[in-house]
Short mmCIF file of C-alpha atoms in Angstrom, two decimals:
data_model
loop_
_atom_site.label_atom_id
_atom_site.label_comp_id
_atom_site.label_asym_id
_atom_site.label_seq_id
_atom_site.Cartn_x
_atom_site.Cartn_y
_atom_site.Cartn_z
CA MET N 1 142.53 65.26 213.86
CA SER N 2 143.05 61.92 213.99
CA GLY N 3 145.29 60.07 212.26
CA SER N 4 148.80 58.56 213.93
CA LEU N 5 151.74 60.18 216.22
CA GLU N 6 153.39 59.55 212.64
CA GLU N 7 151.20 60.95 210.41
CA ASN N 8 150.76 64.41 212.32
CA LEU N 9 153.29 65.14 212.43
CA TYR N 10 153.92 64.17 208.25
CA SER N 11 151.51 66.18 208.06
CA ALA N 12 152.35 69.76 210.62
CA ALA N 13 155.86 69.14 209.21
CA VAL N 14 154.53 68.91 205.09
CA PHE N 15 152.06 72.11 205.84
CA THR N 16 155.45 74.56 206.89
CA PHE N 17 157.54 73.60 205.18
CA GLU N 18 155.71 74.30 202.29
CA ARG N 19 153.12 77.17 203.31
CA VAL N 20 156.54 79.06 205.11
CA ALA N 21 159.86 77.31 203.47
CA PHE N 22 158.59 77.58 200.13
CA LEU N 23 159.96 73.52 199.55
CA VAL N 24 158.29 71.02 198.05
CA PRO N 25 158.90 68.20 200.42
CA ASP N 26 160.66 64.28 199.04
CA ILE N 27 159.36 61.82 201.29
CA PRO N 28 160.70 59.17 201.96
CA PRO N 29 164.42 61.23 201.53
CA ASP N 30 166.24 59.51 198.76
CA PRO N 31 169.74 57.87 199.84
CA GLU N 32 171.48 60.84 198.85
CA GLN N 33 169.63 63.54 201.29
CA ARG N 34 170.45 60.44 204.06
CA GLN N 35 173.14 60.35 203.82
CA GLN N 36 173.85 64.69 204.29
CA PRO N 37 174.65 64.75 208.39
CA VAL N 38 172.88 67.29 210.74
CA GLU N 39 173.90 70.10 210.39
CA ALA N 40 171.79 71.98 213.56
CA VAL N 41 169.49 71.29 215.67
CA ALA N 42 165.93 73.37 216.63
CA SER N 43 164.25 72.25 220.14
CA VAL N 44 160.59 73.40 220.78
CA GLU N 45 159.38 72.21 224.73
CA PHE N 46 156.06 71.89 224.82
CA SER N 47 153.12 71.61 227.95
CA GLY N 48 149.66 71.55 228.82
CA PRO N 49 147.14 68.60 228.61
CA ALA N 50 150.33 66.42 226.78
CA CYS N 51 154.52 67.47 227.02
CA GLY N 52 157.43 66.60 225.69
CA THR N 53 160.04 68.62 222.85
CA LEU N 54 159.96 67.90 218.94
CA GLN N 55 163.36 67.83 217.24
CA LEU N 56 163.78 69.43 214.05
CA HIS N 57 166.76 68.51 212.57
CA ALA N 58 168.56 70.08 209.07
CA GLY N 59 170.49 67.74 207.32
CA ASN N 60 174.02 70.56 205.58
CA GLY N 61 172.78 72.59 203.39
CA LEU N 62 168.84 73.35 204.46
CA LEU N 63 169.68 76.15 205.91
CA PRO N 64 170.21 78.68 203.76
CA LEU N 65 167.85 76.88 201.53
CA ILE N 66 165.11 77.64 203.79
CA THR N 67 166.19 80.84 204.48
CA ALA N 68 166.96 82.46 201.66
CA ASN N 69 163.67 81.21 200.66
CA MET N 70 161.85 83.19 204.00
CA VAL N 71 163.27 86.38 203.53
CA GLY N 72 163.75 85.93 200.07
CA MET N 73 167.70 86.94 200.61
CA ASP N 74 170.31 84.93 198.62
CA ASP N 75 173.32 83.68 201.14
CA PRO N 76 171.58 84.83 204.34
CA ASP N 77 173.99 85.27 207.34
CA GLU N 78 174.88 81.85 210.72
CA ALA N 79 172.63 84.25 212.73
CA LEU N 80 168.72 85.01 210.87
CA GLN N 81 169.67 80.44 209.58
CA LEU N 82 169.40 79.80 212.91
CA ASP N 83 166.53 82.30 213.20
CA ALA N 84 165.23 80.93 210.64
CA LEU N 85 164.97 77.13 211.30
CA GLY N 86 163.74 78.05 215.09
CA GLU N 87 160.94 79.76 213.38
CA LEU N 88 160.29 76.89 212.33
CA ALA N 89 160.61 73.69 214.29
CA ASN N 90 157.96 76.62 216.01
CA ILE N 91 155.94 76.56 213.50
CA ILE N 92 155.43 72.94 213.03
CA CYS N 93 155.41 72.25 217.48
CA GLY N 94 151.75 74.53 216.40
CA GLN N 95 150.58 73.13 214.21
CA PHE N 96 151.10 69.46 214.76
CA LEU N 97 150.00 69.87 218.49
CA PRO N 98 146.08 69.54 217.88
CA ALA N 99 146.73 66.32 217.39
CA LEU N 100 147.61 65.58 220.49
CA ASP N 101 144.76 67.07 222.36
CA PRO N 102 142.38 68.93 219.74
CA VAL N 103 141.22 71.33 222.65
CA SER N 104 142.72 71.64 225.38
CA ALA N 105 146.21 74.87 225.03
CA PHE N 106 149.46 74.00 224.81
CA GLU N 107 152.22 75.61 226.20
CA HIS N 108 155.57 76.18 224.38
CA LYS N 109 158.98 77.81 224.95
CA PRO N 110 160.77 79.72 222.82
CA PRO N 111 163.09 77.65 220.43
CA GLU N 112 167.01 76.76 221.46
CA ILE N 113 168.93 75.62 219.04
CA ILE N 114 172.11 74.15 218.47
CA ALA N 115 174.02 73.92 216.24
CA GLY N 116 178.12 73.17 214.84
CA GLY N 117 178.00 70.17 217.04
CA ASP N 118 178.77 66.54 215.56
CA PHE N 119 175.15 65.21 215.39
CA THR N 120 173.88 61.74 215.77
CA ASP N 121 170.43 61.39 217.04
CA GLU N 122 172.25 59.17 219.39
CA ALA N 123 173.88 62.07 220.52
CA PHE N 124 171.45 64.35 220.47
CA SER N 125 168.57 63.05 222.79
CA VAL N 126 166.00 64.06 224.88
CA GLU N 127 166.57 63.52 228.72
CA PRO N 128 164.90 60.72 230.55
CA PRO N 129 162.06 59.92 230.48
CA ALA N 130 160.77 61.33 227.94
CA VAL N 131 161.51 58.74 224.69
CA LEU N 132 161.29 59.14 221.47
CA SER N 133 157.61 58.93 220.24
CA ALA N 134 157.57 59.35 216.10
CA ARG N 135 160.18 61.47 213.05
CA ALA N 136 159.79 61.91 210.00
CA GLU N 137 161.90 61.61 207.82
CA ILE N 138 162.10 64.14 204.18
CA GLY N 139 164.05 65.20 201.60
CA PHE N 140 164.97 68.27 200.16
CA GLU N 141 166.37 69.16 196.92
CA SER N 142 169.52 67.80 197.70
CA SER N 143 169.47 67.85 201.92
CA ARG N 144 167.34 66.75 204.14
CA ALA N 145 165.47 67.75 207.48
CA ASP N 146 164.36 65.21 210.32
CA VAL N 147 161.61 66.20 212.90
CA LEU N 148 161.44 64.21 216.16
CA LEU N 149 158.68 64.11 218.50
CA PHE N 150 159.68 62.77 222.29
CA LEU N 151 156.76 62.72 225.33
CA HIS N 152 156.60 61.71 228.54
CA PRO N 153 155.66 58.57 228.98
CA ASP N 154 152.45 60.32 230.73
CA ALA N 155 151.28 61.73 228.32
CA ARG N 156 152.07 59.74 225.89
CA SER N 157 150.04 57.17 227.47
CA GLU N 158 147.10 59.05 226.65
CA THR N 159 147.32 59.86 223.30
CA MET X 1 145.79 106.76 203.20
CA SER X 2 148.65 104.01 203.68
CA ILE X 3 149.40 102.49 208.01
CA ASN X 4 151.71 103.33 210.31
CA VAL X 5 152.86 99.30 211.28
CA LEU X 6 154.61 98.31 213.89
CA LEU X 7 156.69 94.56 213.54
CA ILE X 8 157.30 93.37 217.30
CA ASP X 9 159.29 89.48 217.23
CA ASP X 10 162.28 88.47 218.65
CA SER X 11 162.67 86.39 215.07
CA ALA X 12 164.15 88.71 212.42
CA VAL X 13 163.16 86.06 210.38
CA MET X 14 159.40 86.30 211.07
CA ARG X 15 159.85 90.30 211.05
CA ALA X 16 160.57 89.33 207.32
CA ILE X 17 158.18 87.20 205.85
CA ALA X 18 155.52 89.59 208.34
CA LEU X 19 157.24 92.49 206.11
CA LYS X 20 157.10 91.19 202.81
CA SER X 21 153.63 89.57 203.67
CA LEU X 22 152.24 93.30 204.14
CA GLN X 23 154.14 95.26 200.88
CA MET X 24 151.90 91.40 198.95
CA SER X 25 148.82 91.80 200.76
CA GLY X 26 148.07 95.85 199.09
CA VAL X 27 147.94 97.01 202.19
CA PRO X 28 148.71 100.51 201.67
CA LEU X 29 151.68 100.68 203.88
CA GLY X 30 153.36 103.94 205.38
CA THR X 31 156.41 103.02 207.59
CA VAL X 32 157.02 100.17 209.06
CA HIS X 33 158.66 100.03 212.38
CA GLN X 34 160.36 97.54 213.22
CA ALA X 35 161.32 95.52 217.15
CA ALA X 36 162.38 92.70 218.91
CA ASN X 37 160.98 92.66 222.39
CA GLY X 38 158.17 95.17 224.16
CA VAL X 39 160.26 97.26 226.05
CA ASP X 40 161.75 98.20 221.97
CA GLY X 41 158.09 98.60 220.82
CA LEU X 42 157.21 100.40 223.58
CA ALA X 43 160.51 103.08 223.30
CA VAL X 44 158.95 102.71 219.32
CA LEU X 45 155.42 103.70 220.06
CA HIS X 46 156.49 107.05 222.77
CA GLN X 47 158.24 108.70 219.63
CA HIS X 48 155.77 107.73 216.71
CA TRP X 49 152.67 107.35 215.14
CA VAL X 50 151.26 103.52 214.78
CA ASP X 51 148.52 102.58 213.00
CA LEU X 52 148.68 98.88 213.46
CA ILE X 53 150.37 96.09 215.07
CA LEU X 54 151.32 92.97 214.30
CA LEU X 55 152.64 92.41 218.00
CA ASP X 56 154.52 88.03 218.24
CA VAL X 57 153.80 86.57 223.06
CA SER X 58 156.86 84.90 223.79
CA MET X 59 159.75 87.13 223.40
CA PRO X 60 162.70 88.23 225.78
CA PHE X 61 162.85 91.24 228.47
CA MET X 62 159.17 91.76 228.25
CA ARG X 63 156.74 89.49 226.55
CA GLY X 64 154.09 90.29 223.56
CA ASP X 65 151.20 90.40 226.43
CA GLU X 66 153.35 92.08 229.55
CA MET X 67 153.34 95.01 226.48
CA LEU X 68 149.70 95.01 225.22
CA GLU X 69 149.06 95.31 229.69
CA GLN X 70 151.05 98.42 229.09
CA MET X 71 149.53 99.23 226.35
CA ARG X 72 146.33 98.89 227.35
CA ALA X 73 146.77 101.05 230.74
CA ASP X 74 147.82 104.41 229.23
CA PRO X 75 145.62 106.55 227.07
CA ALA X 76 148.22 108.02 225.12
CA LEU X 77 148.21 104.41 223.12
CA ALA X 78 145.27 102.22 224.11
CA GLY X 79 143.18 102.27 221.22
CA THR X 80 145.75 100.82 219.05
CA PRO X 81 145.14 98.29 217.08
CA VAL X 82 147.40 94.73 217.95
CA VAL X 83 147.62 91.61 215.92
CA VAL X 84 148.34 89.21 217.92
CA VAL X 85 150.68 86.64 215.12
CA THR X 86 152.03 83.36 217.04
CA SER X 87 151.40 79.80 216.80
CA GLU X 88 150.12 79.78 220.11
CA ARG X 89 147.03 78.47 220.29
CA GLY X 90 144.17 78.58 223.11
CA THR X 91 146.42 79.68 225.85
CA GLU X 92 146.07 82.04 228.30
CA ARG X 93 149.18 83.83 227.42
CA VAL X 94 146.76 84.84 223.78
CA THR X 95 142.86 84.80 225.81
CA ARG X 96 143.58 87.86 227.72
CA MET X 97 145.72 89.39 224.65
CA GLN X 98 142.16 88.79 223.15
CA GLU X 99 140.10 89.94 225.70
CA LEU X 100 142.33 93.08 225.51
CA GLY X 101 140.72 93.74 222.03
CA ALA X 102 143.58 91.85 220.48
CA VAL X 103 142.80 90.11 217.29
CA HIS X 104 144.69 86.74 216.87
CA LEU X 105 146.58 85.36 213.75
CA PRO X 106 147.55 81.85 213.86
CA LYS X 107 151.21 81.52 211.85
CA PRO X 108 152.21 80.85 209.22
CA PHE X 109 149.80 83.19 207.57
CA THR X 110 149.27 83.93 203.97
CA PRO X 111 148.89 87.96 202.57
CA GLU X 112 145.32 87.50 202.08
CA GLN X 113 144.98 86.15 205.60
CA LEU X 114 146.83 89.47 206.68
CA ARG X 115 145.00 91.63 204.37
CA ASP X 116 141.98 90.34 205.38
CA VAL X 117 142.80 90.62 208.85
CA VAL X 118 144.16 94.69 208.74
CA ARG X 119 141.67 95.00 207.03
CA ASP X 120 138.98 93.90 210.05
CA VAL X 121 141.00 96.04 212.29
CA THR X 122 142.29 98.66 210.77
CA GLY X 123 139.37 99.87 208.43
CA VAL X 124 141.58 100.41 205.82
CA ARG X 125 141.09 99.05 202.41
CA SER X 126 143.68 98.38 199.76
#
């Protein structure tokens, strides 16, 4: 896979949202979409030839939309919505990781979900030494999703 | 001939997607059982006849690779076809499961891809 980390992150995220959640993205998000506060975050840690964390931040109103599309159910409950967010993060991570190393295998942990908080990017950061290395901002209907890639500096220098 | 399927994934959403994909794929379905981990999956296998298992890898209580090891050691379950459904690629766990006879279907998958894999491992046509 060629291209910058950010291009590959966009590619993995767009492919996953289109294929799994049947949502067509707006890139970049419009001002109204950007205003939506983050409602929940799914975080996937990975290790292998590079180590880090991929986070999927879901804007207000996105969770019911993606879940309904993924499972074909109206009014999915909160547990199912958070489950859907975790699966999307997991799949985006699996799609993206070959961009870091197309040959070697990566292990990734089950997604961790944080919801019900008052999120800001600064408040939800990954512990050092991992640093924010790429970000994809995508609008969907009246909401948004941000995909953040945090890489361990040693691994980042290899990419 | 219809096939009985066991879906094993700790994500209810992924089980729902797999079920919907099976229904859309044209595969003749009998009973579709579901389990959230390897322990519950083995319990289903000891109670019901299953022709095909769609198996996640990373799950609480018992992972997919651990469950498959136990299946292959049990003569009653050793021959049941298994498709490993995961976003992991080329990891030791997935490789080990392939060595044990499982077929790898990466997430995300289309109903057509699922249909083709089911045909390959069961021999059942639509």
